[in-house]
mmCIF file of C-alpha atoms in Angstrom:
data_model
loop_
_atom_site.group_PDB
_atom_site.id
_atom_site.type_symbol
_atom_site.label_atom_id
_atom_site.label_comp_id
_atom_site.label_asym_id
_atom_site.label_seq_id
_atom_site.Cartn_x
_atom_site.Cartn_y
_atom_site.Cartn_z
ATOM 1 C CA UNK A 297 21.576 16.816 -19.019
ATOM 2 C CA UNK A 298 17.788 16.676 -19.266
ATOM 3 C CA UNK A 299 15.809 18.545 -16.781
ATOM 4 C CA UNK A 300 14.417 16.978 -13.529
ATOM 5 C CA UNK A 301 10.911 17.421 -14.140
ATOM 6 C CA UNK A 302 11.323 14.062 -16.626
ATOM 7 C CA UNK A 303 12.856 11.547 -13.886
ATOM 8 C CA UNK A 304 10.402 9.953 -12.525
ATOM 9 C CA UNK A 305 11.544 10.038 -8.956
ATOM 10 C CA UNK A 306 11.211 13.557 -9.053
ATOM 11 C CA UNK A 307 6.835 13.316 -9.915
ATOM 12 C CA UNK A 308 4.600 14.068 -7.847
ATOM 13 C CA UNK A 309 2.822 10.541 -6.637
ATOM 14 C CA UNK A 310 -1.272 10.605 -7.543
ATOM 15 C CA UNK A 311 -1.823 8.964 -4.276
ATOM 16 C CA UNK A 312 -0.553 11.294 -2.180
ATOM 17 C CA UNK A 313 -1.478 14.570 -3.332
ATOM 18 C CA UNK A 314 -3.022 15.503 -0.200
ATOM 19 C CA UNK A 315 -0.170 14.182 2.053
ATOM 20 C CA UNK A 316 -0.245 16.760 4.309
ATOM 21 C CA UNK A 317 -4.045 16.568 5.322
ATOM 22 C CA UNK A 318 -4.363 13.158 5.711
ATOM 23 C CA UNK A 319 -4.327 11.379 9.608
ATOM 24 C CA UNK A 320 -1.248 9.424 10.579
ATOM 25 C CA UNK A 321 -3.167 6.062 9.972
ATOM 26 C CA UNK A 322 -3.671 7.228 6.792
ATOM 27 C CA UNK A 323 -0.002 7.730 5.572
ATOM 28 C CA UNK A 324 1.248 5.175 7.428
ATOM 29 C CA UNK A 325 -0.551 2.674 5.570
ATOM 30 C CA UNK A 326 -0.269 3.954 2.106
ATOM 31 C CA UNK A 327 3.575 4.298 2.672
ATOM 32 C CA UNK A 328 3.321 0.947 3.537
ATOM 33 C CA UNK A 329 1.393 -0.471 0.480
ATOM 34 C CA UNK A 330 4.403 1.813 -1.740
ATOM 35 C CA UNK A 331 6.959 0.149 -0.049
ATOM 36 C CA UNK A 332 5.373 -3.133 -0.712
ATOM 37 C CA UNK A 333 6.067 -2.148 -4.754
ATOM 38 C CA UNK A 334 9.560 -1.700 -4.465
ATOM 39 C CA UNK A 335 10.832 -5.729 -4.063
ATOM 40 C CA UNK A 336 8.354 -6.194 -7.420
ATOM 41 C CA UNK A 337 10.678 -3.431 -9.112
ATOM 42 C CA UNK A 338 13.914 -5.327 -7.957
ATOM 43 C CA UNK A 339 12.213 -8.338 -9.197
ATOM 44 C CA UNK A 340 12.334 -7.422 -12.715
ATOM 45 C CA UNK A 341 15.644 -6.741 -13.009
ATOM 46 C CA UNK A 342 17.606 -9.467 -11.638
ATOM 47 C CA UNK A 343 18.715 -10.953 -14.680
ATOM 48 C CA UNK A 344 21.015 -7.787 -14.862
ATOM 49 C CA UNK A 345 21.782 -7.984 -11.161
ATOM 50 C CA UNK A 346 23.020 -11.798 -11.494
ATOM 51 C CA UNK A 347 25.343 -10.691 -14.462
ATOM 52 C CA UNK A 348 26.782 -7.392 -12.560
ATOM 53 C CA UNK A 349 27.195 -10.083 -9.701
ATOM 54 C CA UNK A 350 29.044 -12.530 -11.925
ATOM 55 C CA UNK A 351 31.111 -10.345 -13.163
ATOM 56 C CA UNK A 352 31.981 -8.935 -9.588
ATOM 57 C CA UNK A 353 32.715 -12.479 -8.269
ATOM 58 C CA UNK A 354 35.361 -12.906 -11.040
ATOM 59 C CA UNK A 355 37.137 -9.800 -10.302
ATOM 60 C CA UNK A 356 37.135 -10.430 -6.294
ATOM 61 C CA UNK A 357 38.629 -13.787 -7.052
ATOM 62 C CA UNK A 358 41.804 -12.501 -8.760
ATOM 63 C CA UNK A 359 42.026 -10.081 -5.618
ATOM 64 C CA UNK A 360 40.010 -7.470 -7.011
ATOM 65 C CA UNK A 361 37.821 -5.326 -4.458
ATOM 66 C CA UNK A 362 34.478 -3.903 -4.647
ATOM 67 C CA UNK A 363 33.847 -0.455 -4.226
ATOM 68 C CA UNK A 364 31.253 1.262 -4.175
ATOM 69 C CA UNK A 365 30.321 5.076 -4.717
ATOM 70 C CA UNK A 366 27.671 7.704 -4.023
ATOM 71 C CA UNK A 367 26.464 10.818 -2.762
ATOM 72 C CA UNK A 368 23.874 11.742 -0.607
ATOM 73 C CA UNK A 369 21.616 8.918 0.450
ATOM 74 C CA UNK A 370 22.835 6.384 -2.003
ATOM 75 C CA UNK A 371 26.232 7.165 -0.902
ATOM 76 C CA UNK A 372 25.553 6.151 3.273
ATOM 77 C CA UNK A 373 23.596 3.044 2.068
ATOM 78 C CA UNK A 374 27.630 2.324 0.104
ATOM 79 C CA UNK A 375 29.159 2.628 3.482
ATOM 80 C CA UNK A 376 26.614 0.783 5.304
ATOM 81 C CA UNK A 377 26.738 -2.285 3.220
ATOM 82 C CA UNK A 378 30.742 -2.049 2.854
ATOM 83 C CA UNK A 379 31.079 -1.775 6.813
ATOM 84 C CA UNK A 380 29.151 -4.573 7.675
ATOM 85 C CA UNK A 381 31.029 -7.234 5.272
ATOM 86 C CA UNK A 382 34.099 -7.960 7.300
ATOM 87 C CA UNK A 383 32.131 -8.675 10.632
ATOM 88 C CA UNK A 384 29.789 -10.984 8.460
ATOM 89 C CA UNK A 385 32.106 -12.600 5.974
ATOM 90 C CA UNK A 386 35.845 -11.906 7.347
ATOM 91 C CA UNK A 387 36.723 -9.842 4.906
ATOM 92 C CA UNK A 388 39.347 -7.473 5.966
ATOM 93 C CA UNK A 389 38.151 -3.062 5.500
ATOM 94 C CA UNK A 390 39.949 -3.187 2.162
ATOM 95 C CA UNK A 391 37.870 -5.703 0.498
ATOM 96 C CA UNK A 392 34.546 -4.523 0.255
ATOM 97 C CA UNK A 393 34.907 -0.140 0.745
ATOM 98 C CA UNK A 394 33.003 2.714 0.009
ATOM 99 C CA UNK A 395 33.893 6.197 -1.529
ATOM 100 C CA UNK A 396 31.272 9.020 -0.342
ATOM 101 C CA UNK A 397 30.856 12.328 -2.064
ATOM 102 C CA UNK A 398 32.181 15.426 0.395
ATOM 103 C CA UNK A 399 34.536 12.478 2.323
ATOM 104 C CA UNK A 400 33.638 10.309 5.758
ATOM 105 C CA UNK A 401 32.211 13.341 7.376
ATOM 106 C CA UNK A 402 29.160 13.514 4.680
ATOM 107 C CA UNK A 403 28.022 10.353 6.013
ATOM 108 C CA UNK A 404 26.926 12.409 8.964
ATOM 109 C CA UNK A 405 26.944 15.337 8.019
ATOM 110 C CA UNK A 406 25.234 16.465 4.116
ATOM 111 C CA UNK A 407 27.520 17.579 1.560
ATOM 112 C CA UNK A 408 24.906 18.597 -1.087
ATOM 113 C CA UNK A 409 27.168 20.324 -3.104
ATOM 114 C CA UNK A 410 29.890 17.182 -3.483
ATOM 115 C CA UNK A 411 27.468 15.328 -5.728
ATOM 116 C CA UNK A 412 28.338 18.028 -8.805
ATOM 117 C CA UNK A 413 32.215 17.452 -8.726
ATOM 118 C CA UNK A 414 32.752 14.677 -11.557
ATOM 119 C CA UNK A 415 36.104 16.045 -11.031
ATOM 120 C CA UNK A 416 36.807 15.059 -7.259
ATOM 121 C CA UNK A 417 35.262 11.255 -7.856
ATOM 122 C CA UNK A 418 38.651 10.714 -9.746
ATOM 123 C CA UNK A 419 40.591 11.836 -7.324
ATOM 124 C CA UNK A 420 38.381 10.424 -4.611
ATOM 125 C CA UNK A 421 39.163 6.649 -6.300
ATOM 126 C CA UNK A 422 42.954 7.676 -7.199
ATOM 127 C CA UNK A 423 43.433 8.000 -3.462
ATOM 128 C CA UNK A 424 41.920 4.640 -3.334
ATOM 129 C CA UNK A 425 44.362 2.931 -5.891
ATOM 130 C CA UNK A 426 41.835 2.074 -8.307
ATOM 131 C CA UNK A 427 43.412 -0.866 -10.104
ATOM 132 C CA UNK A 428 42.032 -2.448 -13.327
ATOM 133 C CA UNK A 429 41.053 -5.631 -11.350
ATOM 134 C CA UNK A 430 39.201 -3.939 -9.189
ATOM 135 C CA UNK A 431 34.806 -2.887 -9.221
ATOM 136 C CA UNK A 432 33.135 -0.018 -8.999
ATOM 137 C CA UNK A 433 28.992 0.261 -8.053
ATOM 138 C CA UNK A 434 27.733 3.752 -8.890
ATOM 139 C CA UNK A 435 25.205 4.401 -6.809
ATOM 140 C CA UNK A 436 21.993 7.006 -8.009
ATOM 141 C CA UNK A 437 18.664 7.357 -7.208
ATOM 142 C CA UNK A 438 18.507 9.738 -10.039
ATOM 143 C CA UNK A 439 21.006 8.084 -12.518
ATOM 144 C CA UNK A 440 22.246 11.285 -13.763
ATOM 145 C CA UNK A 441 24.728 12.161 -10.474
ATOM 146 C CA UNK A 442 27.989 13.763 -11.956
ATOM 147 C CA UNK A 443 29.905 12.626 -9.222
ATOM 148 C CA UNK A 444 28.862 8.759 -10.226
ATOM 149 C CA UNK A 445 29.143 9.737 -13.716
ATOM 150 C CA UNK A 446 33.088 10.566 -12.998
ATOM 151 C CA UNK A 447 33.481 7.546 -11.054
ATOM 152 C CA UNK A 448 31.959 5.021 -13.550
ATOM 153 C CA UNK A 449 33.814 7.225 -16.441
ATOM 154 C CA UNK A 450 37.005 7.021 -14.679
ATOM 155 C CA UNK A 451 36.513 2.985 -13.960
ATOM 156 C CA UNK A 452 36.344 1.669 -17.027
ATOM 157 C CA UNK A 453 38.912 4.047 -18.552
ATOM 158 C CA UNK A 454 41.572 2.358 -16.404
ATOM 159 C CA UNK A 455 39.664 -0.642 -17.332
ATOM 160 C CA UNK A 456 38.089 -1.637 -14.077
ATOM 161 C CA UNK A 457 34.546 -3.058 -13.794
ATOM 162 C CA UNK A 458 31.743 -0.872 -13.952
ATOM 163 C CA UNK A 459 28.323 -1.494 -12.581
ATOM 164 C CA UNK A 460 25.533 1.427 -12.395
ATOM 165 C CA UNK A 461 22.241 1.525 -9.528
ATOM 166 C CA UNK A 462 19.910 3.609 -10.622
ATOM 167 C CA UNK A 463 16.044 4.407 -10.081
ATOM 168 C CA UNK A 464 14.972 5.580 -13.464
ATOM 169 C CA UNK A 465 15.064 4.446 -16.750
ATOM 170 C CA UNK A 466 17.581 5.243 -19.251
ATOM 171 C CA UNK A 467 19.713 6.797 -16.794
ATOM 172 C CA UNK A 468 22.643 8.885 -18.003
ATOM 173 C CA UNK A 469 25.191 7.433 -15.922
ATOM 174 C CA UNK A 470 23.852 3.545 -17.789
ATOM 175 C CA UNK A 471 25.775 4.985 -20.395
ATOM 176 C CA UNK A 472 29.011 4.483 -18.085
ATOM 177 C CA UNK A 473 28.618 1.570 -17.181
ATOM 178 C CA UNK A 474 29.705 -2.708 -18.031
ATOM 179 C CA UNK A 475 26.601 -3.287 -16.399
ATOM 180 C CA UNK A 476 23.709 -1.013 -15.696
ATOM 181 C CA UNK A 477 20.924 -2.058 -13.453
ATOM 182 C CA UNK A 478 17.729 0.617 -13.651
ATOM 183 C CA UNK A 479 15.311 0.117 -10.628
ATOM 184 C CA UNK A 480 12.186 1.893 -11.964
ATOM 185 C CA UNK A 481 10.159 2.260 -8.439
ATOM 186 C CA UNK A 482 8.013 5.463 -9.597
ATOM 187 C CA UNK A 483 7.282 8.897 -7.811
ATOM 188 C CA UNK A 484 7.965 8.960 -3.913
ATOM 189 C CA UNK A 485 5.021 9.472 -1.578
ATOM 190 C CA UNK A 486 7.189 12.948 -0.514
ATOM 191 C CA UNK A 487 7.994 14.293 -4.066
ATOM 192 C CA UNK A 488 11.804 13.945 -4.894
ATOM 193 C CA UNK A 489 12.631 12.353 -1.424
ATOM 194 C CA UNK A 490 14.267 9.404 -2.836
ATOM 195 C CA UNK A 491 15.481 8.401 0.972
ATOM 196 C CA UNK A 492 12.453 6.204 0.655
ATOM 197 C CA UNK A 493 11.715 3.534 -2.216
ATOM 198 C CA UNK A 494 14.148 4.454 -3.958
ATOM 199 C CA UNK A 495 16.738 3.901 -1.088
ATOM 200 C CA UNK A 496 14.916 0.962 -0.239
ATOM 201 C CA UNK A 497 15.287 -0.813 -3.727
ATOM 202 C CA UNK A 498 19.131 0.270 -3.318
ATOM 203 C CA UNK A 499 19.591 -1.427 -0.443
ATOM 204 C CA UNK A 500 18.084 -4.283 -1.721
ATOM 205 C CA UNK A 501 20.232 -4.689 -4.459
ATOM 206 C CA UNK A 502 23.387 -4.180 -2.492
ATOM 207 C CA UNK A 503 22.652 -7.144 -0.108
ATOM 208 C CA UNK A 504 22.355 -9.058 -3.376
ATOM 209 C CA UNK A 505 25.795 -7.806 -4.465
ATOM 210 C CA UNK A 506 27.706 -8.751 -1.243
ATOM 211 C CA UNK A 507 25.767 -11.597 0.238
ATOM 212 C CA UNK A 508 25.626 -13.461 -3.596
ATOM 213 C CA UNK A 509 28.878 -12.607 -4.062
ATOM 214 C CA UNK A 510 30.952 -13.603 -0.539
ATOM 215 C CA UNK A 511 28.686 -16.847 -1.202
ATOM 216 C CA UNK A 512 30.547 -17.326 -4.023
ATOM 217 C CA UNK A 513 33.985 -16.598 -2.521
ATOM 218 C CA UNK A 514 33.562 -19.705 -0.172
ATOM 219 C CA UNK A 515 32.062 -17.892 3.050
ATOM 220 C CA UNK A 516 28.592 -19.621 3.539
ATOM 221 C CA UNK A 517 28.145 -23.113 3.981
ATOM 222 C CA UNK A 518 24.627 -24.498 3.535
ATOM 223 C CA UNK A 519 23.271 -21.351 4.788
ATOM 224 C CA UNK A 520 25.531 -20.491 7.391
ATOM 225 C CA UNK A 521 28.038 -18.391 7.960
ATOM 226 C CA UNK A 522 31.682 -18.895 7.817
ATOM 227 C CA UNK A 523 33.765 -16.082 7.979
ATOM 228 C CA UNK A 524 32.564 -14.499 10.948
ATOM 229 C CA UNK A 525 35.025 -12.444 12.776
ATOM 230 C CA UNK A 526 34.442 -13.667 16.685
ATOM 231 C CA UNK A 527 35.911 -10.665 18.667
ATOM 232 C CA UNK A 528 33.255 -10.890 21.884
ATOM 233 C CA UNK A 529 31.772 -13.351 23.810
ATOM 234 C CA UNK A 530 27.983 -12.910 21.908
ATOM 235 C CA UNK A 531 30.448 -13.413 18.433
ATOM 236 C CA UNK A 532 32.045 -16.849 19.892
ATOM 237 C CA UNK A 533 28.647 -18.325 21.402
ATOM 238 C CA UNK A 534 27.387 -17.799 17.758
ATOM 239 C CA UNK A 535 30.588 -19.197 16.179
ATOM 240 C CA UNK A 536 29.610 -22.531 18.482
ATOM 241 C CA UNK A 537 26.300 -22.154 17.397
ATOM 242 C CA UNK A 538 27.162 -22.453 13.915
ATOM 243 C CA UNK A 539 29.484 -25.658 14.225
ATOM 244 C CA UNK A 540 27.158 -27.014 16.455
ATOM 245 C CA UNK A 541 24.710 -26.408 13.564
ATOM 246 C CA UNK A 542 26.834 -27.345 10.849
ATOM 247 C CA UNK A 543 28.154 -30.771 12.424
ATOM 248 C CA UNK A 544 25.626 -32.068 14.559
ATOM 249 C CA UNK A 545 28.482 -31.658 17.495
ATOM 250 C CA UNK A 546 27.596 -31.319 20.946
ATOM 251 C CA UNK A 547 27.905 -27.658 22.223
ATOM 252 C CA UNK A 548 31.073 -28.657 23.813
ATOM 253 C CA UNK A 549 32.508 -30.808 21.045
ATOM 254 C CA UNK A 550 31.577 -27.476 19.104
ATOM 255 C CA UNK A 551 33.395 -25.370 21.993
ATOM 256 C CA UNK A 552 36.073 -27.484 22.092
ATOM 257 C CA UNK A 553 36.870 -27.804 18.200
ATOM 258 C CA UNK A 554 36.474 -24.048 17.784
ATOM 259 C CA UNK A 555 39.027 -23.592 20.575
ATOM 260 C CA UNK A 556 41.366 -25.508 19.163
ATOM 261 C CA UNK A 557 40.823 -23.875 15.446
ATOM 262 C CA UNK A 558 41.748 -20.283 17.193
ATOM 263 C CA UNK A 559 38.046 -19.625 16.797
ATOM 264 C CA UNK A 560 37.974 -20.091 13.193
ATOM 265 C CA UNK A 561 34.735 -21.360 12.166
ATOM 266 C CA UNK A 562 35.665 -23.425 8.575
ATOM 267 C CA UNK A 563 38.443 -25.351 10.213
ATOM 268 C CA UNK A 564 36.481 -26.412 13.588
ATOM 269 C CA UNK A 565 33.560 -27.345 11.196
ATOM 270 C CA UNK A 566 36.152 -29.454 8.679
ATOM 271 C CA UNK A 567 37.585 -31.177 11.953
ATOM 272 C CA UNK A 568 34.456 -32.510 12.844
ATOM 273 C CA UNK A 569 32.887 -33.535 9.996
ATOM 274 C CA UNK A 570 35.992 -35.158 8.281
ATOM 275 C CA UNK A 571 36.654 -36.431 11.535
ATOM 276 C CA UNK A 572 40.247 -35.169 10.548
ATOM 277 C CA UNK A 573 43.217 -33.087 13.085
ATOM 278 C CA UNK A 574 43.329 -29.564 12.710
ATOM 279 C CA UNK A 575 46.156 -29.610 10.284
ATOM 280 C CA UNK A 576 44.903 -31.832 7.695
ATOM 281 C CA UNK A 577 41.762 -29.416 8.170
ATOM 282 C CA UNK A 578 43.482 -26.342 7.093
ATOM 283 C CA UNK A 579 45.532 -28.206 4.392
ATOM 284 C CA UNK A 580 41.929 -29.378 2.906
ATOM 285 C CA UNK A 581 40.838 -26.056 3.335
ATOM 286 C CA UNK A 582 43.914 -24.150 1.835
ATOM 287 C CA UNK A 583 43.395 -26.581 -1.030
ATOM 288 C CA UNK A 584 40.223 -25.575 -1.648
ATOM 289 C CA UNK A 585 40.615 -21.905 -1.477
ATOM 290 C CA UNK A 586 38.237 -22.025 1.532
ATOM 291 C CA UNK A 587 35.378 -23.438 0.003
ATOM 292 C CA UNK A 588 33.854 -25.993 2.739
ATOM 293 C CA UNK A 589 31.573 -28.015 1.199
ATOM 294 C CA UNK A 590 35.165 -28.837 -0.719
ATOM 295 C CA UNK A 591 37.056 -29.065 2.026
ATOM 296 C CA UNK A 592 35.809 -31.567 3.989
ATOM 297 C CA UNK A 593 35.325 -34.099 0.695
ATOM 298 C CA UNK A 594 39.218 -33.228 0.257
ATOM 299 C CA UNK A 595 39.938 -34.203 3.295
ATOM 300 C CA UNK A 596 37.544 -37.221 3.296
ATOM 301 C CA UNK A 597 39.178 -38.197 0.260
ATOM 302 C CA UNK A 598 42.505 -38.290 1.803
ATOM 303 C CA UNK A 599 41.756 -40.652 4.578
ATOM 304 C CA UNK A 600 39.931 -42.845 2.232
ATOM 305 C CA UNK A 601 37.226 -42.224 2.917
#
């Protein structure tokens, strides 16, 4: 493994040599401009990002899951995107998970040491069921993270997709993986503290991966979404908010239809714009594996419409 003094995310940045003289003004707005650099980094690699996407859509729709792994920072900003995809999209916690170096309790607490154990990210994703359908995102700031190594290794020897995230060029763990996406955002303001751009251009790229991808499963319509998982009163005024939106409805023809859908969005939104009963709503939508846009001419179609 080469030495750390070559990765780029580990040099010292020329613009903030004298970090800790300058006044709080001062930092605050070069951090600022940095930060501004790291969406221009993304930007030139998202013909990569739309194939590792493609290829992540395909899987999902034969019941595959995406999974992603990671220590350290890379590994929280895993779990954050995975536990926020079944509240947005309806997804159930199986779907969409996330496999953290040193277990769930590194996510508060910092396993440093987890990172090294190519070893235990086998495991980790045998406990999982890894299954040949299924995706794995390696997630690195470094791109040489054993532990990401052994999970992208381990991936596509089973035969599962493999997708890499890292923030340096020619990253070892590329070499593992279907698709390998290298974020290049240069040295950190804070030497080697890649919690910051580097973490930042992560993130990025993993609302890409979900959002992209549950678009193409069917759960946005127009721009809205679908899926939503109304378990509060703030969730089911949105959910009317979003038929009202996406029909033109009245709030209480929007109240109403949702009510009588059981609070699921698609059907209530098919009802009213197909002007069709709630059955023949969630036979169009069955028919079109949930796809809306779909739906509703299916169910247009079958009135004669």
């Amino acid at each position: 493994m080469d030495t750390l003094q070559h990765l780029v995310t580990e040099q010292r940045n020329l613009r903030s040599l004298d970090l800790s003289e300058l006044s709080i003004e001062e930092i605050v707005f070069i951090m600022n401009e940095e930060d501004q650099t790291v969406a221009s980094s993304v930007s030139k690699v998202l013909p990569v990002i739309g194939q590792a996407i493609a290829a992540i859509v395909a899987r999902m729709k034969q019941g595959g899951r995406l999974i992603y792994t990671g220590a350290g920072t890379s590994g929280r900003i895993g779990v954050l995107d995975a536990s926020e995809c079944p509240p947005t999209f309806g997804v159930d916690y199986e779907t969409v998970i996330a496999v953290m170096a040193g277990g769930d309790d590194a996510f508060i607490k910092a396993a440093e040491g987890a990172e090294d154990d190519e070893a235990q990210a086998v495991l980790d994703l045998k406990s999982k069921g890894l299954a040949p359908s299924d995706v794995v995102v390696g997630l690195t700031a470094s791109g040489r993270t054993p532990y990401v190594k052994g999970a992208l290794q381990y991936a596509r020897q089973i035969g599962a997709e493999a997708i890499s995230i890292s923030c340096n060029l020619d990253s070892i763990v590329s070499e593992f993986a279907d698709h390998a996406i290298e974020v290049e955002v240069g040295p950190e303001i804070l030497t080697g503290s890649t919690r910051l751009k580097a973490a930042s251009a992560q993130k990025m790229i993993l609302n890409m991966i979900s959002t992209i991808s549950m678009i193409k499963l069917g759960k946005v319509y127009q721009n809205l979404m679908m899926d939503l998982h109304v378990s509060n009163m703030k969730l089911k005024e949105r959910a009317i908010r979003i038929v009202k939106t996406a029909t033109g409805a009245s709030y209480e023809e929007a109240e109403q239809a949702l009510t009588e859908a059981d609070n699921h969005v698609k059907t209530a939104v098919v009802m009213i714009n197909a002007s069709v009963s709630l059955e023949a709503a969630r036979h169009a939508l069955d028919e079109t594996e949930g796809f809306v846009t779909r739906a509703i001419e299916s169910a247009r179609s079958a009135l004669g419409k």
